[in-house]
């Protein structure tokens, strides 16, 4: 059966907004034929052809040889050809199945589904106002400090018996100025346990623990069990954010001192700023500042005004996987060095 894919696979080779006649930048040594494999992601496949994923999306729109760029088959041969000096793709169908055979496969996603699923399936950032409206853990009837699988706890809201809820702990918070002396805040949610409602009475509900990773405390909060993965759209396409975007990486959801490739970070722009899932940003670490006069330059300020701010250093790329109102979650797709919160995230240079 067909494996759905954003044919940004086709856009391995393309560049957004290229001027007519300008050569599309194909990687040296790019294969002339690529066979789509089970487990491929757009990110993996594109690495054979382009080093900058934000350049992909428009080639398939310019390519008349592919009728529907959003569908290809596992096993398809994707041929790189040149037409009037420009690279294009042609797809040769190779799958042959008996009419009585039905094969169901998961769609190829932009990046590994395991990286995106926890963040797309369940809210990981909540405003303080949203947090206050959730069911809270009251405690255990026996005042146990440690609950195990099969134990029952009580929450302060009547919930429907049989429903599955997940238990979270409000963790670190993030904030940003949004103008007019107003500050937006969100709280990161840390998954603690899973449970099922068994009973309710007098504004309370009993929850039987199914799975837990650490001790549940009073005032932990509940969120409905997330949607199954097959109901989530994880095939959004890489794209450019608004050209005026200037973001900052606020932190990591796991309190790590350093951030690296495949980590998920919080960025201080959201959909109110025009940010969408798939937006690509390049990361920059601030260059050194030098003070002093000629012949007395030094990196550490010693009463002198800064004479030079040296060029910022490019250290990687991130892709937005879930925008919220004023913040976004993004996955680090490339990091040439571990980095700390505070680095700047800018739209990719169109000269790359």
C-alpha positions in Angstrom: 0.0 0.0 0.0 1.1 3.5 -0.6 3.2 5.2 2.1 2.2 8.8 2.4 5.0 11.3 2.5 5.4 15.0 2.3 7.3 15.1 -0.9 9.6 17.4 0.6 11.6 14.3 -0.3 11.2 15.7 -3.8 12.4 19.0 -2.4 15.7 17.5 -1.3 17.2 19.4 -4.1 15.4 22.7 -4.2 15.8 26.2 -2.9 13.0 28.5 -1.8 12.5 31.6 -3.9 15.5 31.0 -6.2 15.7 33.5 -9.1 15.1 32.2 -12.6 18.3 30.8 -14.0 20.1 30.4 -10.7 21.5 26.9 -10.2 19.9 24.8 -7.4 22.6 23.8 -4.9 22.8 20.0 -5.0 25.3 18.4 -2.6 28.5 17.2 -4.3 28.2 13.4 -4.7 24.4 13.4 -4.5 23.1 10.0 -5.9 21.4 9.9 -9.2 18.9 7.4 -7.8 17.5 7.0 -4.3 15.2 4.2 -3.2 12.8 5.1 -0.4 13.2 2.7 2.5 11.0 1.8 5.5 12.0 4.0 8.4 13.2 6.9 6.2 12.5 10.4 7.4 12.5 13.5 5.2 15.5 14.7 7.3 17.5 11.5 6.6 16.7 11.4 2.9 17.4 15.1 2.3 20.9 14.8 3.8 21.8 12.9 0.6 21.0 16.0 -1.4 21.0 19.2 0.6 22.8 20.5 3.7 20.1 23.1 4.5 16.6 21.7 4.9 14.9 25.0 4.7 15.8 25.1 1.0 13.6 22.1 0.1 10.0 23.1 -0.2 9.6 24.6 -3.6 11.3 22.2 -6.0 8.3 19.9 -6.1 6.0 22.8 -7.0 8.2 23.5 -10.0 8.4 19.8 -11.0 5.8 18.8 -13.6 7.0 15.1 -13.6 5.3 14.4 -10.2 1.5 14.6 -10.3 1.0 14.4 -6.5 4.1 15.5 -4.5 2.6 14.4 -1.2 2.5 10.6 -2.0 5.3 8.2 -2.8 5.7 4.5 -2.2 8.3 2.7 -0.1 10.6 1.1 -2.7 10.1 3.9 -5.2 13.1 5.0 -7.1 13.6 8.7 -7.1 15.8 9.8 -10.1 17.8 13.0 -10.2 17.7 14.4 -13.7 18.8 17.7 -15.2 16.4 19.7 -17.4 17.7 23.0 -19.0 20.5 23.0 -16.5 18.2 22.6 -13.5 17.9 19.5 -11.3 14.5 17.8 -11.1 13.1 14.6 -9.8 11.3 11.8 -11.5 9.7 8.9 -9.6 9.7 5.4 -10.9 7.0 3.2 -9.2 8.4 -0.2 -8.2 5.9 -1.7 -5.7 3.7 -4.5 -7.0 1.2 -6.1 -4.7 -1.5 -8.7 -5.2 -5.0 -7.2 -5.2 -5.8 -9.3 -2.2 -2.9 -8.0 -0.1 -3.3 -5.0 2.1 -0.3 -3.5 3.8 -0.6 -0.6 6.3 2.4 1.5 7.0 3.0 4.6 9.0 3.7 7.8 7.0 7.2 9.0 6.6 7.6 12.1 8.8 9.8 15.1 8.6 11.9 13.9 11.5 11.7 10.8 13.7 8.2 10.4 15.0 9.6 9.3 18.4 11.1 12.8 18.8 7.8 14.6 18.0 5.2 12.3 19.4 5.5 13.2 23.1 5.2 16.9 22.3 2.5 16.8 19.7 0.3 14.3 21.5 0.2 16.1 24.8 0.5 19.7 26.1 4.0 20.3 27.5 3.7 24.0 28.1 0.7 25.5 29.9 -0.1 29.0 31.0 -0.6 29.6 34.7 -4.3 30.3 33.9 -4.7 26.9 32.1 -2.8 25.1 34.9 -5.2 26.5 37.5 -8.2 24.9 35.7 -6.8 21.3 35.7 -7.8 18.5 38.1 -5.3 18.5 41.0 -4.2 15.5 43.1 -5.7 15.7 46.6 -3.9 12.7 48.1 -4.3 9.1 49.2 -6.9 8.1 51.8 -4.1 6.4 53.9 -1.8 9.4 53.6 0.8 7.3 51.9 3.9 9.2 50.8 4.6 6.7 48.1 2.0 5.1 45.8 2.5 2.0 43.7 0.8 0.5 40.7 -2.7 -0.5 41.6 -3.0 2.1 44.5 -5.8 4.7 44.4 -5.5 8.4 44.7 -8.1 11.1 44.7 -8.4 14.3 42.7 -10.5 17.4 43.2 -12.7 17.1 40.1 -15.5 14.7 39.0 -14.2 12.7 36.0 -15.9 10.0 33.9 -15.2 6.4 35.2 -13.1 4.4 32.7 -11.3 7.5 31.3 -7.5 7.4 31.3 -5.7 10.5 32.6 -2.0 11.2 32.8 -0.4 12.8 35.9 2.1 15.7 35.5 4.1 17.9 37.7 4.4 21.6 37.0 8.1 22.1 36.5 10.3 25.0 35.4 8.7 28.1 34.0 9.6 30.4 31.1 8.7 34.0 30.4 9.0 36.8 27.8 8.0 40.4 27.4 5.2 40.9 24.9 4.9 44.7 25.1 2.9 47.3 27.0 4.6 46.1 30.2 3.0 42.7 29.8 4.8 39.4 30.4 3.7 36.0 29.0 4.5 33.0 31.1 4.3 29.2 30.6 5.0 26.3 32.8 6.7 23.1 31.5 4.9 19.9 32.5 6.8 16.8 33.6 5.1 13.4 33.1 4.9 11.4 36.3 2.2 8.6 36.0 -0.8 7.3 34.1 -4.1 6.3 35.7 -7.7 5.3 35.1 -10.8 6.8 36.8 -12.7 4.2 38.9 -15.2 6.2 40.8 -16.4 9.7 41.6 -18.5 11.4 44.4 -19.0 14.8 46.0 -16.8 16.6 43.5 -13.9 14.1 43.7 -12.7 11.2 41.6 -10.7 8.1 42.4 -7.9 7.2 40.1 -6.2 3.8 39.9 -2.5 4.0 39.1 -1.5 2.1 35.9 2.1 3.2 35.4 4.3 5.6 37.2 7.9 6.8 36.9 8.3 8.5 40.3 6.6 9.4 43.5 3.2 11.2 43.0 2.7 14.2 45.2 -0.2 16.3 46.4 -0.9 19.1 43.9 0.4 17.2 40.9 -2.1 17.8 38.0 -4.0 15.7 35.5 -4.3 15.9 31.7 -6.4 13.7 29.5 -4.6 10.8 27.9 -3.1 11.9 24.6 -4.4 11.0 21.2 -3.0 7.9 19.6 -0.1 8.5 17.2 -2.1 7.5 14.1 -4.4 10.5 14.8 -1.6 13.0 14.8 -0.3 14.9 11.8 3.5 14.6 12.0 4.2 15.3 8.3 4.4 19.1 8.3 6.9 20.5 5.9 10.1 22.5 6.7 9.6 26.2 6.0 11.0 29.7 6.6 9.8 31.7 9.5 8.9 35.4 9.0 12.0 37.2 7.9 11.8 39.6 10.9 11.8 36.8 13.4 14.4 37.2 16.2 14.0 34.4 18.8 16.0 33.2 21.8 16.3 29.6 23.1 15.0 29.9 26.7 15.9 26.5 27.9 15.6 22.7 27.8 12.6 20.8 29.3 14.9 18.4 31.2 17.0 20.9 33.2 20.2 19.9 31.3 23.1 22.3 31.5 24.0 21.8 27.8 21.8 21.2 24.8 22.7 19.0 21.8 21.3 17.5 18.6 17.8 15.9 19.0 17.1 17.8 22.3 13.8 19.7 22.5 14.0 23.3 23.5 11.6 26.2 24.3 11.8 29.3 22.1 10.4 32.7 22.9 8.2 33.1 19.8 4.8 31.5 19.1 1.9 31.5 16.6 1.0 35.1 17.6 4.4 36.0 16.1 3.7 34.1 12.9 5.6 31.0 13.8 4.4 27.7 12.5 5.3 24.0 12.8 8.2 23.3 10.4 9.8 26.7 10.7 13.6 26.4 10.5 15.9 28.7 12.5 19.7 28.9 12.6 21.4 29.2 16.0 24.1 31.7 16.9 26.3 32.1 19.9 27.2 35.7 20.6 30.7 36.6 19.5 33.3 37.9 22.0 33.2 41.6 23.0 36.5 43.4 23.1 37.3 46.5 25.1 40.2 48.9 25.2 42.0 51.1 22.8 44.6 50.2 20.1 47.4 48.2 21.6 45.4 47.5 24.8 42.6 45.3 23.5 41.3 42.7 26.0 38.3 40.4 26.2 37.4 41.3 29.8 36.1 44.8 30.2 38.2 46.9 32.6 36.4 50.2 32.8 36.6 50.7 29.0 33.6 50.8 26.7 33.2 47.9 24.3 35.3 48.7 21.2 34.2 45.7 19.1 31.5 43.1 19.2 32.9 40.2 17.1 30.8 38.3 14.7 28.3 35.8 16.2 29.1 32.1 15.7 26.7 29.8 13.9 26.3 26.6 16.0 23.3 24.7 14.6 19.7 24.6 13.5 16.3 24.0 15.1 12.9 23.2 13.7 9.7 24.2 15.4 7.5 21.2 16.1 4.7 22.8 18.2 3.9 26.5 18.4 1.9 27.9 21.3 0.6 31.4 21.7 3.8 33.2 22.7 6.3 30.3 22.8 7.2 27.2 20.8 8.8 23.8 21.2 11.6 23.1 18.7 13.9 20.1 18.1 17.6 20.7 17.6 18.3 19.2 14.2 22.0 20.1 14.1 24.4 21.3 16.7 28.1 21.6 16.0 28.8 22.1 19.7 26.8 21.7 23.0 25.2 25.0 23.9 23.5 26.7 26.8 20.1 28.5 27.0 20.2 32.1 25.7 21.5 31.5 22.2 19.9 33.5 19.4 17.7 31.8 16.7 17.3 33.6 13.4 15.8 32.8 10.0 18.3 31.0 7.8 20.4 33.2 5.5 19.2 32.9 1.9 22.8 33.0 0.8 23.5 29.6 2.4 
